Amino acid sequence: MKLRILPEGDAALLVQLEQEIRPDINARLAALVKLIRQQQIEGIVDLIPTYCALLVQYNPLVVSYDTLYQRISSIARMDIRTDEWHRTIWEIPVCYGGDFGPDLPAIAKHAGLSEQEVVRIHSGRDYLIYMLGFLPGFTYLGGLDERIHTPRLGTPRKRIPAGSVGIGGSQTGIYPMDSPGGWQLMGMTPVKTYDPERQNPILVEAGDYIRFVPISEEEFREIRAAVEAGAYRVTTRKGEK
Amino acid sequence: MGFRVLKGGLLTTVQDMGRTGYQSQGFGVGGVMDRRSFRIANMLLDNPENEAALECTLIGPTLEFTSPMIIALAGGDFRPELNDEPVKMYTAIYVKKGDVLHVGSARTGRCCYIAFSNYLSVPVALGSRSTNLKCGLGGFKGRRLEAGDYIETRIQRRQYLPYFLSRTLPLHEFDGDSAVIRVIMGPQQDRFSRKGIETFLSSEYTVSTDFDRMGVRLEGPFIETKHGSDIISDGIAYGAIQVPSHGKPIALMADRQTTGGYAKIAVVASVDMPKLAQRRTDDRVRFVPITVQQAQQLIREEEAELQELRSRIHRPCREVLEVRLTAKRIESLMEDGRAYAGS
């Protein structure tokens, strides 16, 4: 695997693959992360995989930069396979438009399409979760249809409610918690992608896919009630990679 | 068992060394801003190295103890007072039920730590007691301390600390208004022009008012890039120095986001992070490059120095020989003998 290893200070190093946002590069990165985890290298404190780079944080009193550089270089020379996995697709119910998606008319107007058409396009494909970051559980999704790319708001909102689904430029995603933000909001999911009370507070993982499934306001209320009662499970499908 | 918060101070939070292992899900590390002072505060009490403490910022809190315990303060000099009498920083202090600790405003530095022998009783969230203010996670109810809060301690009492009178260290005078901060260049220094890197390494930068637990923005000459500073978002290390399009460096501190999309010109050496965390508005800094190997050698040296401090507070002190002084210092122990004598 072609990569570059650089120090990021004295307690972290950055492993860079080709600096491009591409599913195959991201999959190779995920495979590398898996291998590094399997090796259980003493001194590694945390790993932050992103689109096409991996930040390895370590305790320099346990392992030096030079040693870790060697270890990771040799792991990278191993035969890394990415084709053997099956992907998980999370079906996230979304109620589009109305109060839940106040910017849907603006998104449709910008695209020169009807609101129904925008919803059909947005919910018509699986999005790869390239990485999580910014906020706990905030997903960086790839593959938004160019026809509905929409610039961010000129003035960000002070508070976007948790569960909001929006578009910011060429990206789309779900706000996991109340947060300020500049994305154009098109809908809301009753599902909690971040729930600090849950065993796994974060629902999804990098490398999984998300499919948005349109629901009515009534369904939204039903699912929300089930979520609050702890009786709702998000549907997942398995697909071939 | 614990203490009541009479005044919260400017920003007083429960912190430890932070929450690692969850950054790939977007949870920031958080934790203390000045790890060295935090460790010393715990060390003065023989606490576990990562035991949660209170981090005070610029103006400290006022606490009323509801049970006896031993505390220690380290970091910037916040001129603490116990029952209106000055008490020393960097010294184990015995407090009784009803005692009021007033932590004043910072004479030097910008944060200090209060460690407690009886340990703060706050839940562990994702492996840490640190307060994550953004998520309302960890610490005391996920937020800063406010007047009226009651913090319990986890254990009723600790064994009397051996060498109690030795448990004092010299006050750390954080450098005056100008400091040299050593950095390791990269990982994205190739995004900057030769001139940009020269500017960064030869200019004096001033600490702006934009300084919180997330990061500090520095004022000074514009740092030139080759083609803008946007990168494909990647992970951010503690102390990374980003340069957004405004050309002014931002050093990222404890509550930094896990990932970011601005080129990082350099990262502050771990041993100099306390120095940076203790800077005040209008203080000046200069950046000097060192290699990662040199920086790691400095970490080992600091570790040895901390070990030396630890052994210094575990030796009998000369003061014991001076009866009058000893009597004065153990007076409070005698008054409240029931709690500690013979234990």
mmCIF file of C-alpha atoms in Angstrom, chain A residues 1 31 35 74-82 84:
data_model
loop_
_atom_site.group_PDB
_atom_site.id
_atom_site.type_symbol
_atom_site.label_atom_id
_atom_site.label_comp_id
_atom_site.label_asym_id
_atom_site.label_seq_id
_atom_site.Cartn_x
_atom_site.Cartn_y
_atom_site.Cartn_z
ATOM 1 C CA MET A 1 0.000 0.000 0.000
ATOM 2 C CA ALA A 31 -8.409 -2.259 6.167
ATOM 3 C CA LEU A 35 -4.716 -4.533 10.767
ATOM 4 C CA SER A 74 5.787 -3.001 7.771
ATOM 5 C CA ILE A 75 2.046 -3.401 8.303
ATOM 6 C CA ALA A 76 1.484 -1.352 5.163
ATOM 7 C CA ARG A 77 3.653 -3.797 3.229
ATOM 8 C CA MET A 78 1.304 -6.638 4.182
ATOM 9 C CA ASP A 79 -1.227 -7.887 1.706
ATOM 10 C CA ILE A 80 -4.252 -5.772 2.495
ATOM 11 C CA ARG A 81 -7.551 -7.053 1.165
ATOM 12 C CA THR A 82 -10.643 -4.936 1.117
ATOM 13 C CA GLU A 84 -13.960 -9.709 1.525
#
